[in-house]
Amino acid sequence: MTRPREGMDHSLYAFSAMPTRQPLSWPGGARMAVCVLIHLEYWELEPPEGAWRDSRFTGEYGFYFPEYRPFTQREYGNRIGLFRVLQALKERGLKLSVAANASALERYPRAVAELQALGAEFVAHGEYQSRMLTAAMSEREERDLIARTTATFTRVLGQRPRGWLGPDSGESTKTPQLLAEAGYDHLLDWPNDDQPYPFLTSPSLVSIPNQMEWDDVTALWLRKVPNPRYPGLVGDAATALAAEGGRSFLLSLHPWVIGQPHRIRYLRAALDRLCAIDGIWSATPSQIADHCRAAWGANDDLV
């Protein structure tokens, strides 16, 4: 009888647990890496037949067509809410990263220009927010979607993206290896840790955990956590991780949710809690990935 292997039943990464590894050391002796990730997304009013989207995202009356109100609510984030969120971030000097759909880069040039002017790092977020990657896709379909996304980023922004976050973190079992083959070097889809770890793809990807527990859509929109609790949720999580040391903290922000006028003060309060923590390193995903590769190369016990 074969003994069960420790960890999940796949070979994407080596299983490790907190007690078996040393905490990461961040630049300047920081205790925690902090990455703020704004989502720039385009939701199609009428996705093509066969496209898959997260079924949790619907109006309170369920699915119907045309879904003008839910569609335009998301548009609000890119027209109005984004600029409120950017002002709050600029006031606190945090580095900015953006998970953008390829279609959003073409549809919202003013937002892209503003983000570029602020020095934001762009992470590829698939083609459309209404078209998740799933196991129902063939390998060729996945390769083509990744290639189209990469080509659009390169054309619009003038450089290839290094990081990937799937729309609603959708993947098939093939996705990580296809991304590695396409030239990506880090991935933000897997919320199974409190610090980055390497994927056993060829070449290897750095997995940077993107926790959903304090994601604004998950907490405020789907789980309906009361808005006044948001600063404490973010602040308590970040404080605990910083106290442990060697952890990473990725804060995902969706302007159509957190950029609403009745919520923006809670974002400011959450950012103030975050910035008040001693020993944080404000970084982009590529900076985190580069630092981890260098650290792992020098010490295998960190993995």
PDB file of C-alpha atoms in Angstrom:
ATOM      1  CA  MET A   1       0.000   0.000   0.000  1.00  0.00           C
ATOM      2  CA  THR A   2       1.380   3.400  -0.990  1.00  0.00           C
ATOM      3  CA  ARG A   3       1.678   5.859   1.875  1.00  0.00           C
ATOM      4  CA  PRO A   4      -0.165   9.148   1.243  1.00  0.00           C
ATOM      5  CA  ARG A   5       2.163  12.022   0.397  1.00  0.00           C
ATOM      6  CA  GLU A   6       2.113  15.013   2.766  1.00  0.00           C
ATOM      7  CA  GLY A   7       0.270  18.017   1.389  1.00  0.00           C
ATOM      8  CA  MET A   8      -2.097  18.438  -1.547  1.00  0.00           C
ATOM      9  CA  ASP A   9      -2.425  15.728  -4.163  1.00  0.00           C
ATOM     10  CA  HIS A  10      -0.469  17.384  -6.965  1.00  0.00           C
ATOM     11  CA  SER A  11       3.091  18.215  -7.912  1.00  0.00           C
ATOM     12  CA  LEU A  12       2.853  21.995  -8.427  1.00  0.00           C
ATOM     13  CA  TYR A  13       4.906  22.777  -5.327  1.00  0.00           C
ATOM     14  CA  ALA A  14       6.651  21.060  -2.439  1.00  0.00           C
ATOM     15  CA  PHE A  15       4.570  21.001   0.735  1.00  0.00           C
ATOM     16  CA  SER A  16       6.026  22.924   3.659  1.00  0.00           C
ATOM     17  CA  ALA A  17       4.639  24.093   6.978  1.00  0.00           C
ATOM     18  CA  MET A  18       5.526  27.122   9.079  1.00  0.00           C
ATOM     19  CA  PRO A  19       7.520  25.244  11.775  1.00  0.00           C
ATOM     20  CA  THR A  20       9.825  23.635   9.176  1.00  0.00           C
ATOM     21  CA  ARG A  21      11.231  26.811   7.599  1.00  0.00           C
ATOM     22  CA  GLN A  22      12.917  30.018   8.606  1.00  0.00           C
ATOM     23  CA  PRO A  23      11.113  33.350   8.142  1.00  0.00           C
ATOM     24  CA  LEU A  24      12.174  35.411   5.159  1.00  0.00           C
ATOM     25  CA  SER A  25      14.378  38.457   5.720  1.00  0.00           C
ATOM     26  CA  TRP A  26      13.125  41.520   3.884  1.00  0.00           C
ATOM     27  CA  PRO A  27      15.241  44.499   2.747  1.00  0.00           C
ATOM     28  CA  GLY A  28      16.381  46.896   5.451  1.00  0.00           C
ATOM     29  CA  GLY A  29      15.437  44.465   8.193  1.00  0.00           C
ATOM     30  CA  ALA A  30      11.701  44.899   7.504  1.00  0.00           C
ATOM     31  CA  ARG A  31       9.402  42.396   9.196  1.00  0.00           C
ATOM     32  CA  MET A  32       6.761  42.279   6.461  1.00  0.00           C
ATOM     33  CA  ALA A  33       6.485  42.963   2.732  1.00  0.00           C
ATOM     34  CA  VAL A  34       3.382  44.987   1.808  1.00  0.00           C
ATOM     35  CA  CYS A  35       1.907  45.095  -1.692  1.00  0.00           C
ATOM     36  CA  VAL A  36      -1.175  47.196  -2.510  1.00  0.00           C
ATOM     37  CA  LEU A  37      -2.920  45.831  -5.602  1.00  0.00           C
ATOM     38  CA  ILE A  38      -5.606  47.863  -7.371  1.00  0.00           C
ATOM     39  CA  HIS A  39      -7.837  45.978  -9.817  1.00  0.00           C
ATOM     40  CA  LEU A  40      -8.505  47.598 -13.206  1.00  0.00           C
ATOM     41  CA  GLU A  41     -11.130  45.358 -14.760  1.00  0.00           C
ATOM     42  CA  TYR A  42     -13.531  45.270 -17.677  1.00  0.00           C
ATOM     43  CA  TRP A  43     -16.744  43.307 -17.264  1.00  0.00           C
ATOM     44  CA  GLU A  44     -18.492  42.667 -20.588  1.00  0.00           C
ATOM     45  CA  LEU A  45     -22.197  43.355 -20.795  1.00  0.00           C
ATOM     46  CA  GLU A  46     -22.598  40.335 -23.092  1.00  0.00           C
ATOM     47  CA  PRO A  47     -19.704  37.823 -22.809  1.00  0.00           C
ATOM     48  CA  PRO A  48     -19.390  35.313 -25.658  1.00  0.00           C
ATOM     49  CA  GLU A  49     -21.236  31.999 -25.443  1.00  0.00           C
ATOM     50  CA  GLY A  50     -19.271  29.519 -23.364  1.00  0.00           C
ATOM     51  CA  ALA A  51     -17.391  32.135 -21.331  1.00  0.00           C
ATOM     52  CA  TRP A  52     -17.245  31.375 -17.608  1.00  0.00           C
ATOM     53  CA  ARG A  53     -17.549  33.971 -14.877  1.00  0.00           C
ATOM     54  CA  ASP A  54     -17.699  33.749 -11.109  1.00  0.00           C
ATOM     55  CA  SER A  55     -21.337  32.938 -10.343  1.00  0.00           C
ATOM     56  CA  ARG A  56     -21.200  34.871  -7.048  1.00  0.00           C
ATOM     57  CA  PHE A  57     -21.183  38.175  -8.896  1.00  0.00           C
ATOM     58  CA  THR A  58     -24.786  38.962  -9.679  1.00  0.00           C
ATOM     59  CA  GLY A  59     -27.367  41.538  -8.744  1.00  0.00           C
ATOM     60  CA  GLU A  60     -29.634  40.984  -5.769  1.00  0.00           C
ATOM     61  CA  TYR A  61     -32.336  39.820  -8.197  1.00  0.00           C
ATOM     62  CA  GLY A  62     -30.153  37.084  -9.705  1.00  0.00           C
ATOM     63  CA  PHE A  63     -28.936  36.778 -13.296  1.00  0.00           C
ATOM     64  CA  TYR A  64     -30.818  38.547 -16.043  1.00  0.00           C
ATOM     65  CA  PHE A  65     -30.040  40.207 -19.372  1.00  0.00           C
ATOM     66  CA  PRO A  66     -29.109  42.883 -20.059  1.00  0.00           C
ATOM     67  CA  GLU A  67     -27.494  43.444 -16.648  1.00  0.00           C
ATOM     68  CA  TYR A  68     -27.093  47.183 -17.007  1.00  0.00           C
ATOM     69  CA  ARG A  69     -27.092  48.048 -13.330  1.00  0.00           C
ATOM     70  CA  PRO A  70     -24.414  45.543 -12.169  1.00  0.00           C
ATOM     71  CA  PHE A  71     -22.405  46.300 -15.321  1.00  0.00           C
ATOM     72  CA  THR A  72     -22.444  50.060 -14.809  1.00  0.00           C
ATOM     73  CA  GLN A  73     -21.747  49.646 -11.101  1.00  0.00           C
ATOM     74  CA  ARG A  74     -18.409  48.115 -12.023  1.00  0.00           C
ATOM     75  CA  GLU A  75     -17.858  50.863 -14.575  1.00  0.00           C
ATOM     76  CA  TYR A  76     -18.246  53.341 -11.722  1.00  0.00           C
ATOM     77  CA  GLY A  77     -15.022  52.054 -10.244  1.00  0.00           C
ATOM     78  CA  ASN A  78     -13.016  52.892 -13.360  1.00  0.00           C
ATOM     79  CA  ARG A  79     -14.706  56.278 -13.917  1.00  0.00           C
ATOM     80  CA  ILE A  80     -14.879  57.603 -10.349  1.00  0.00           C
ATOM     81  CA  GLY A  81     -13.836  55.254  -7.567  1.00  0.00           C
ATOM     82  CA  LEU A  82     -10.335  54.608  -8.907  1.00  0.00           C
ATOM     83  CA  PHE A  83      -9.311  58.232  -8.523  1.00  0.00           C
ATOM     84  CA  ARG A  84     -10.526  58.371  -4.907  1.00  0.00           C
ATOM     85  CA  VAL A  85      -8.470  55.260  -4.131  1.00  0.00           C
ATOM     86  CA  LEU A  86      -5.388  56.660  -5.860  1.00  0.00           C
ATOM     87  CA  GLN A  87      -5.617  59.875  -3.837  1.00  0.00           C
ATOM     88  CA  ALA A  88      -5.687  57.898  -0.594  1.00  0.00           C
ATOM     89  CA  LEU A  89      -2.628  55.904  -1.672  1.00  0.00           C
ATOM     90  CA  LYS A  90      -0.700  58.947  -2.891  1.00  0.00           C
ATOM     91  CA  GLU A  91      -1.209  60.660   0.474  1.00  0.00           C
ATOM     92  CA  ARG A  92       0.477  57.719   2.213  1.00  0.00           C
ATOM     93  CA  GLY A  93       3.353  57.098  -0.183  1.00  0.00           C
ATOM     94  CA  LEU A  94       2.689  53.405  -0.735  1.00  0.00           C
ATOM     95  CA  LYS A  95       4.012  51.758  -3.883  1.00  0.00           C
ATOM     96  CA  LEU A  96       1.280  50.929  -6.331  1.00  0.00           C
ATOM     97  CA  SER A  97       0.602  47.760  -8.293  1.00  0.00           C
ATOM     98  CA  VAL A  98      -2.293  47.151 -10.682  1.00  0.00           C
ATOM     99  CA  ALA A  99      -3.924  43.900 -11.766  1.00  0.00           C
ATOM    100  CA  ALA A 100      -5.364  44.845 -15.152  1.00  0.00           C
ATOM    101  CA  ASN A 101      -7.411  42.955 -17.713  1.00  0.00           C
ATOM    102  CA  ALA A 102      -5.869  43.337 -21.163  1.00  0.00           C
ATOM    103  CA  SER A 103      -9.191  44.684 -22.438  1.00  0.00           C
ATOM    104  CA  ALA A 104      -9.217  47.287 -19.635  1.00  0.00           C
ATOM    105  CA  LEU A 105      -5.860  48.663 -20.805  1.00  0.00           C
ATOM    106  CA  GLU A 106      -7.456  49.481 -24.152  1.00  0.00           C
ATOM    107  CA  ARG A 107     -10.822  50.615 -22.811  1.00  0.00           C
ATOM    108  CA  TYR A 108      -9.622  52.989 -20.067  1.00  0.00           C
ATOM    109  CA  PRO A 109      -6.625  54.933 -21.450  1.00  0.00           C
ATOM    110  CA  ARG A 110      -7.087  57.837 -19.003  1.00  0.00           C
ATOM    111  CA  ALA A 111      -6.893  55.494 -16.021  1.00  0.00           C
ATOM    112  CA  VAL A 112      -3.837  53.754 -17.507  1.00  0.00           C
ATOM    113  CA  ALA A 113      -2.092  57.083 -18.083  1.00  0.00           C
ATOM    114  CA  GLU A 114      -2.763  58.153 -14.479  1.00  0.00           C
ATOM    115  CA  LEU A 115      -1.459  54.852 -13.132  1.00  0.00           C
ATOM    116  CA  GLN A 116       1.652  55.033 -15.284  1.00  0.00           C
ATOM    117  CA  ALA A 117       2.313  58.588 -14.107  1.00  0.00           C
ATOM    118  CA  LEU A 118       2.278  57.255 -10.530  1.00  0.00           C
ATOM    119  CA  GLY A 119       4.860  54.592 -11.419  1.00  0.00           C
ATOM    120  CA  ALA A 120       2.480  51.673 -10.968  1.00  0.00           C
ATOM    121  CA  GLU A 121       3.602  48.148 -11.787  1.00  0.00           C
ATOM    122  CA  PHE A 122       1.079  46.266 -13.956  1.00  0.00           C
ATOM    123  CA  VAL A 123       0.205  42.604 -13.379  1.00  0.00           C
ATOM    124  CA  ALA A 124      -1.552  40.696 -16.159  1.00  0.00           C
ATOM    125  CA  HIS A 125      -5.117  39.867 -15.085  1.00  0.00           C
ATOM    126  CA  GLY A 126      -6.303  37.899 -18.106  1.00  0.00           C
ATOM    127  CA  GLU A 127      -8.245  39.357 -21.024  1.00  0.00           C
ATOM    128  CA  TYR A 128     -11.680  40.110 -19.571  1.00  0.00           C
ATOM    129  CA  GLN A 129     -12.983  39.883 -16.014  1.00  0.00           C
ATOM    130  CA  SER A 130     -16.013  38.062 -17.375  1.00  0.00           C
ATOM    131  CA  ARG A 131     -13.891  35.263 -18.917  1.00  0.00           C
ATOM    132  CA  MET A 132     -12.229  33.066 -16.306  1.00  0.00           C
ATOM    133  CA  LEU A 133      -9.616  30.455 -17.110  1.00  0.00           C
ATOM    134  CA  THR A 134     -11.065  27.022 -16.361  1.00  0.00           C
ATOM    135  CA  ALA A 135     -10.342  23.331 -16.912  1.00  0.00           C
ATOM    136  CA  ALA A 136     -13.043  23.360 -19.606  1.00  0.00           C
ATOM    137  CA  MET A 137     -10.577  25.160 -21.903  1.00  0.00           C
ATOM    138  CA  SER A 138      -8.219  23.203 -24.111  1.00  0.00           C
ATOM    139  CA  GLU A 139      -4.489  23.721 -23.742  1.00  0.00           C
ATOM    140  CA  ARG A 140      -4.443  25.574 -27.050  1.00  0.00           C
ATOM    141  CA  GLU A 141      -7.233  27.907 -25.882  1.00  0.00           C
ATOM    142  CA  GLU A 142      -5.323  28.700 -22.687  1.00  0.00           C
ATOM    143  CA  ARG A 143      -2.070  29.284 -24.560  1.00  0.00           C
ATOM    144  CA  ASP A 144      -3.812  31.604 -26.985  1.00  0.00           C
ATOM    145  CA  LEU A 145      -5.506  33.602 -24.196  1.00  0.00           C
ATOM    146  CA  ILE A 146      -2.199  34.034 -22.346  1.00  0.00           C
ATOM    147  CA  ALA A 147      -0.467  35.033 -25.580  1.00  0.00           C
ATOM    148  CA  ARG A 148      -3.146  37.598 -26.492  1.00  0.00           C
ATOM    149  CA  THR A 149      -3.044  39.080 -22.996  1.00  0.00           C
ATOM    150  CA  THR A 150       0.752  39.333 -23.084  1.00  0.00           C
ATOM    151  CA  ALA A 151       0.719  40.921 -26.544  1.00  0.00           C
ATOM    152  CA  THR A 152      -1.813  43.575 -25.502  1.00  0.00           C
ATOM    153  CA  PHE A 153       0.190  44.478 -22.386  1.00  0.00           C
ATOM    154  CA  THR A 154       3.385  44.746 -24.397  1.00  0.00           C
ATOM    155  CA  ARG A 155       1.760  46.929 -27.068  1.00  0.00           C
ATOM    156  CA  VAL A 156      -0.119  49.274 -24.708  1.00  0.00           C
ATOM    157  CA  LEU A 157       2.450  49.593 -21.920  1.00  0.00           C
ATOM    158  CA  GLY A 158       5.656  49.115 -23.910  1.00  0.00           C
ATOM    159  CA  GLN A 159       6.894  46.178 -21.834  1.00  0.00           C
ATOM    160  CA  ARG A 160       5.995  42.567 -21.132  1.00  0.00           C
ATOM    161  CA  PRO A 161       4.228  41.772 -17.857  1.00  0.00           C
ATOM    162  CA  ARG A 162       6.098  39.574 -15.402  1.00  0.00           C
ATOM    163  CA  GLY A 163       3.279  38.716 -12.981  1.00  0.00           C
ATOM    164  CA  TRP A 164      -0.087  37.018 -13.486  1.00  0.00           C
ATOM    165  CA  LEU A 165      -3.352  37.019 -11.533  1.00  0.00           C
ATOM    166  CA  GLY A 166      -6.186  35.162 -13.237  1.00  0.00           C
ATOM    167  CA  PRO A 167      -9.658  36.730 -13.405  1.00  0.00           C
ATOM    168  CA  ASP A 168     -11.166  35.709 -10.049  1.00  0.00           C
ATOM    169  CA  SER A 169      -8.014  33.556  -9.632  1.00  0.00           C
ATOM    170  CA  GLY A 170      -9.377  31.052 -12.158  1.00  0.00           C
ATOM    171  CA  GLU A 171      -6.955  28.378 -13.343  1.00  0.00           C
ATOM    172  CA  SER A 172      -6.767  24.904 -14.790  1.00  0.00           C
ATOM    173  CA  THR A 173      -4.156  22.352 -13.729  1.00  0.00           C
ATOM    174  CA  LYS A 174      -2.140  23.426 -16.786  1.00  0.00           C
ATOM    175  CA  THR A 175      -2.131  27.178 -16.119  1.00  0.00           C
ATOM    176  CA  PRO A 176       1.026  27.573 -13.982  1.00  0.00           C
ATOM    177  CA  GLN A 177       3.219  25.666 -16.439  1.00  0.00           C
ATOM    178  CA  LEU A 178       1.748  27.513 -19.421  1.00  0.00           C
ATOM    179  CA  LEU A 179       2.466  30.834 -17.712  1.00  0.00           C
ATOM    180  CA  ALA A 180       6.054  29.781 -16.988  1.00  0.00           C
ATOM    181  CA  GLU A 181       6.553  28.779 -20.618  1.00  0.00           C
ATOM    182  CA  ALA A 182       5.099  32.137 -21.725  1.00  0.00           C
ATOM    183  CA  GLY A 183       7.769  34.015 -19.767  1.00  0.00           C
ATOM    184  CA  TYR A 184       5.938  34.918 -16.555  1.00  0.00           C
ATOM    185  CA  ASP A 185       7.957  34.581 -13.353  1.00  0.00           C
ATOM    186  CA  HIS A 186       5.448  35.105 -10.539  1.00  0.00           C
ATOM    187  CA  LEU A 187       1.840  34.206  -9.823  1.00  0.00           C
ATOM    188  CA  LEU A 188      -0.746  35.703  -7.438  1.00  0.00           C
ATOM    189  CA  ASP A 189      -3.551  33.146  -7.636  1.00  0.00           C
ATOM    190  CA  TRP A 190      -2.858  30.902  -4.629  1.00  0.00           C
ATOM    191  CA  PRO A 191      -3.851  32.105  -1.103  1.00  0.00           C
ATOM    192  CA  ASN A 192      -2.392  29.071   0.697  1.00  0.00           C
ATOM    193  CA  ASP A 193       0.433  30.693   2.661  1.00  0.00           C
ATOM    194  CA  ASP A 194       1.542  33.843   4.460  1.00  0.00           C
ATOM    195  CA  GLN A 195       4.807  34.189   2.561  1.00  0.00           C
ATOM    196  CA  PRO A 196       5.935  33.526  -1.031  1.00  0.00           C
ATOM    197  CA  TYR A 197       7.123  30.082  -2.099  1.00  0.00           C
ATOM    198  CA  PRO A 198       8.387  28.521  -5.359  1.00  0.00           C
ATOM    199  CA  PHE A 199       6.264  26.594  -7.823  1.00  0.00           C
ATOM    200  CA  LEU A 200       7.861  23.499  -9.360  1.00  0.00           C
ATOM    201  CA  THR A 201       7.171  24.642 -12.908  1.00  0.00           C
ATOM    202  CA  SER A 202       9.880  24.806 -15.551  1.00  0.00           C
ATOM    203  CA  PRO A 203      11.121  27.496 -15.260  1.00  0.00           C
ATOM    204  CA  SER A 204      10.014  28.082 -11.682  1.00  0.00           C
ATOM    205  CA  LEU A 205       7.343  30.606 -10.726  1.00  0.00           C
ATOM    206  CA  VAL A 206       7.275  32.533  -7.448  1.00  0.00           C
ATOM    207  CA  SER A 207       3.855  32.201  -5.832  1.00  0.00           C
ATOM    208  CA  ILE A 208       2.932  35.396  -3.940  1.00  0.00           C
ATOM    209  CA  PRO A 209      -0.144  34.654  -1.783  1.00  0.00           C
ATOM    210  CA  ASN A 210      -3.132  36.924  -2.347  1.00  0.00           C
ATOM    211  CA  GLN A 211      -5.391  36.381   0.646  1.00  0.00           C
ATOM    212  CA  MET A 212      -9.140  36.747   0.153  1.00  0.00           C
ATOM    213  CA  GLU A 213      -9.885  37.271   3.851  1.00  0.00           C
ATOM    214  CA  TRP A 214      -9.247  41.025   3.623  1.00  0.00           C
ATOM    215  CA  ASP A 215      -9.977  41.478  -0.084  1.00  0.00           C
ATOM    216  CA  ASP A 216     -12.588  44.251  -0.237  1.00  0.00           C
ATOM    217  CA  VAL A 217     -14.932  42.412  -2.620  1.00  0.00           C
ATOM    218  CA  THR A 218     -14.853  39.203  -0.583  1.00  0.00           C
ATOM    219  CA  ALA A 219     -15.200  40.931   2.786  1.00  0.00           C
ATOM    220  CA  LEU A 220     -17.537  43.838   2.053  1.00  0.00           C
ATOM    221  CA  TRP A 221     -19.495  42.753  -1.022  1.00  0.00           C
ATOM    222  CA  LEU A 222     -19.819  38.977  -0.771  1.00  0.00           C
ATOM    223  CA  ARG A 223     -19.533  38.298   2.961  1.00  0.00           C
ATOM    224  CA  LYS A 224     -21.167  41.639   3.870  1.00  0.00           C
ATOM    225  CA  VAL A 225     -18.759  42.509   6.670  1.00  0.00           C
ATOM    226  CA  PRO A 226     -19.968  45.877   8.029  1.00  0.00           C
ATOM    227  CA  ASN A 227     -17.955  48.733   6.503  1.00  0.00           C
ATOM    228  CA  PRO A 228     -16.721  50.102   9.876  1.00  0.00           C
ATOM    229  CA  ARG A 229     -15.061  46.760  10.609  1.00  0.00           C
ATOM    230  CA  TYR A 230     -12.866  46.931   7.498  1.00  0.00           C
ATOM    231  CA  PRO A 231      -9.979  48.974   9.009  1.00  0.00           C
ATOM    232  CA  GLY A 232      -9.767  46.581  11.941  1.00  0.00           C
ATOM    233  CA  LEU A 233      -9.860  43.536   9.682  1.00  0.00           C
ATOM    234  CA  VAL A 234      -6.966  44.852   7.587  1.00  0.00           C
ATOM    235  CA  GLY A 235      -5.055  46.292  10.530  1.00  0.00           C
ATOM    236  CA  ASP A 236      -5.373  43.237  12.765  1.00  0.00           C
ATOM    237  CA  ALA A 237      -4.226  40.870  10.020  1.00  0.00           C
ATOM    238  CA  ALA A 238      -1.246  43.029   9.095  1.00  0.00           C
ATOM    239  CA  THR A 239      -0.247  43.555  12.728  1.00  0.00           C
ATOM    240  CA  ALA A 240      -0.296  39.812  13.443  1.00  0.00           C
ATOM    241  CA  LEU A 241       1.759  38.970  10.345  1.00  0.00           C
ATOM    242  CA  ALA A 242       4.324  41.677  11.075  1.00  0.00           C
ATOM    243  CA  ALA A 243       4.708  40.362  14.630  1.00  0.00           C
ATOM    244  CA  GLU A 244       5.487  36.883  13.269  1.00  0.00           C
ATOM    245  CA  GLY A 245       8.106  38.322  10.913  1.00  0.00           C
ATOM    246  CA  GLY A 246       9.110  37.276   7.415  1.00  0.00           C
ATOM    247  CA  ARG A 247       5.555  37.376   6.050  1.00  0.00           C
ATOM    248  CA  SER A 248       3.973  39.141   3.083  1.00  0.00           C
ATOM    249  CA  PHE A 249       0.738  41.139   3.023  1.00  0.00           C
ATOM    250  CA  LEU A 250      -1.087  41.755  -0.235  1.00  0.00           C
ATOM    251  CA  LEU A 251      -4.039  44.158  -0.061  1.00  0.00           C
ATOM    252  CA  SER A 252      -6.404  43.833  -3.035  1.00  0.00           C
ATOM    253  CA  LEU A 253      -8.607  46.850  -3.753  1.00  0.00           C
ATOM    254  CA  HIS A 254     -11.477  47.031  -6.252  1.00  0.00           C
ATOM    255  CA  PRO A 255     -12.455  50.672  -6.918  1.00  0.00           C
ATOM    256  CA  TRP A 256     -16.082  49.785  -7.655  1.00  0.00           C
ATOM    257  CA  VAL A 257     -16.343  48.631  -4.027  1.00  0.00           C
ATOM    258  CA  ILE A 258     -13.821  50.471  -1.846  1.00  0.00           C
ATOM    259  CA  GLY A 259     -13.913  53.632  -3.981  1.00  0.00           C
ATOM    260  CA  GLN A 260     -17.558  54.320  -3.142  1.00  0.00           C
ATOM    261  CA  PRO A 261     -18.060  57.603  -1.247  1.00  0.00           C
ATOM    262  CA  HIS A 262     -19.450  55.864   1.853  1.00  0.00           C
ATOM    263  CA  ARG A 263     -16.459  53.482   2.055  1.00  0.00           C
ATOM    264  CA  ILE A 264     -13.437  55.611   1.174  1.00  0.00           C
ATOM    265  CA  ARG A 265     -12.958  56.823   4.755  1.00  0.00           C
ATOM    266  CA  TYR A 266     -12.658  53.217   5.866  1.00  0.00           C
ATOM    267  CA  LEU A 267      -9.971  52.609   3.268  1.00  0.00           C
ATOM    268  CA  ARG A 268      -8.063  55.630   4.577  1.00  0.00           C
ATOM    269  CA  ALA A 269      -8.361  54.304   8.123  1.00  0.00           C
ATOM    270  CA  ALA A 270      -7.180  50.845   7.032  1.00  0.00           C
ATOM    271  CA  LEU A 271      -4.174  52.323   5.236  1.00  0.00           C
ATOM    272  CA  ASP A 272      -3.330  54.386   8.316  1.00  0.00           C
ATOM    273  CA  ARG A 273      -3.358  51.205  10.422  1.00  0.00           C
ATOM    274  CA  LEU A 274      -1.102  49.536   7.878  1.00  0.00           C
ATOM    275  CA  CYS A 275       1.361  52.410   7.628  1.00  0.00           C
ATOM    276  CA  ALA A 276       1.597  52.716  11.417  1.00  0.00           C
ATOM    277  CA  ILE A 277       3.167  49.251  11.703  1.00  0.00           C
ATOM    278  CA  ASP A 278       6.907  49.370  12.304  1.00  0.00           C
ATOM    279  CA  GLY A 279       9.116  47.542   9.839  1.00  0.00           C
ATOM    280  CA  ILE A 280       7.036  47.233   6.671  1.00  0.00           C
ATOM    281  CA  TRP A 281       8.578  47.136   3.210  1.00  0.00           C
ATOM    282  CA  SER A 282       6.271  48.659   0.582  1.00  0.00           C
ATOM    283  CA  ALA A 283       7.002  46.710  -2.610  1.00  0.00           C
ATOM    284  CA  THR A 284       5.609  45.603  -5.964  1.00  0.00           C
ATOM    285  CA  PRO A 285       5.092  41.932  -6.839  1.00  0.00           C
ATOM    286  CA  SER A 286       8.189  41.833  -9.058  1.00  0.00           C
ATOM    287  CA  GLN A 287      10.319  43.314  -6.262  1.00  0.00           C
ATOM    288  CA  ILE A 288       9.017  40.665  -3.873  1.00  0.00           C
ATOM    289  CA  ALA A 289       9.650  37.903  -6.416  1.00  0.00           C
ATOM    290  CA  ASP A 290      13.194  39.083  -7.143  1.00  0.00           C
ATOM    291  CA  HIS A 291      14.054  39.314  -3.455  1.00  0.00           C
ATOM    292  CA  CYS A 292      12.678  35.828  -2.759  1.00  0.00           C
ATOM    293  CA  ARG A 293      14.639  34.220  -5.584  1.00  0.00           C
ATOM    294  CA  ALA A 294      17.839  35.759  -4.263  1.00  0.00           C
ATOM    295  CA  ALA A 295      17.055  34.645  -0.694  1.00  0.00           C
ATOM    296  CA  TRP A 296      16.147  31.095  -1.696  1.00  0.00           C
ATOM    297  CA  GLY A 297      19.268  30.769  -3.765  1.00  0.00           C
ATOM    298  CA  ALA A 298      21.342  31.553  -0.680  1.00  0.00           C
ATOM    299  CA  ASN A 299      19.390  29.434   1.838  1.00  0.00           C
ATOM    300  CA  ASP A 300      17.267  26.375   1.050  1.00  0.00           C
ATOM    301  CA  ASP A 301      15.781  26.381   4.571  1.00  0.00           C
ATOM    302  CA  LEU A 302      13.672  29.425   3.641  1.00  0.00           C
ATOM    303  CA  VAL A 303      11.598  27.408   1.164  1.00  0.00           C
TER     304      VAL A 303
END
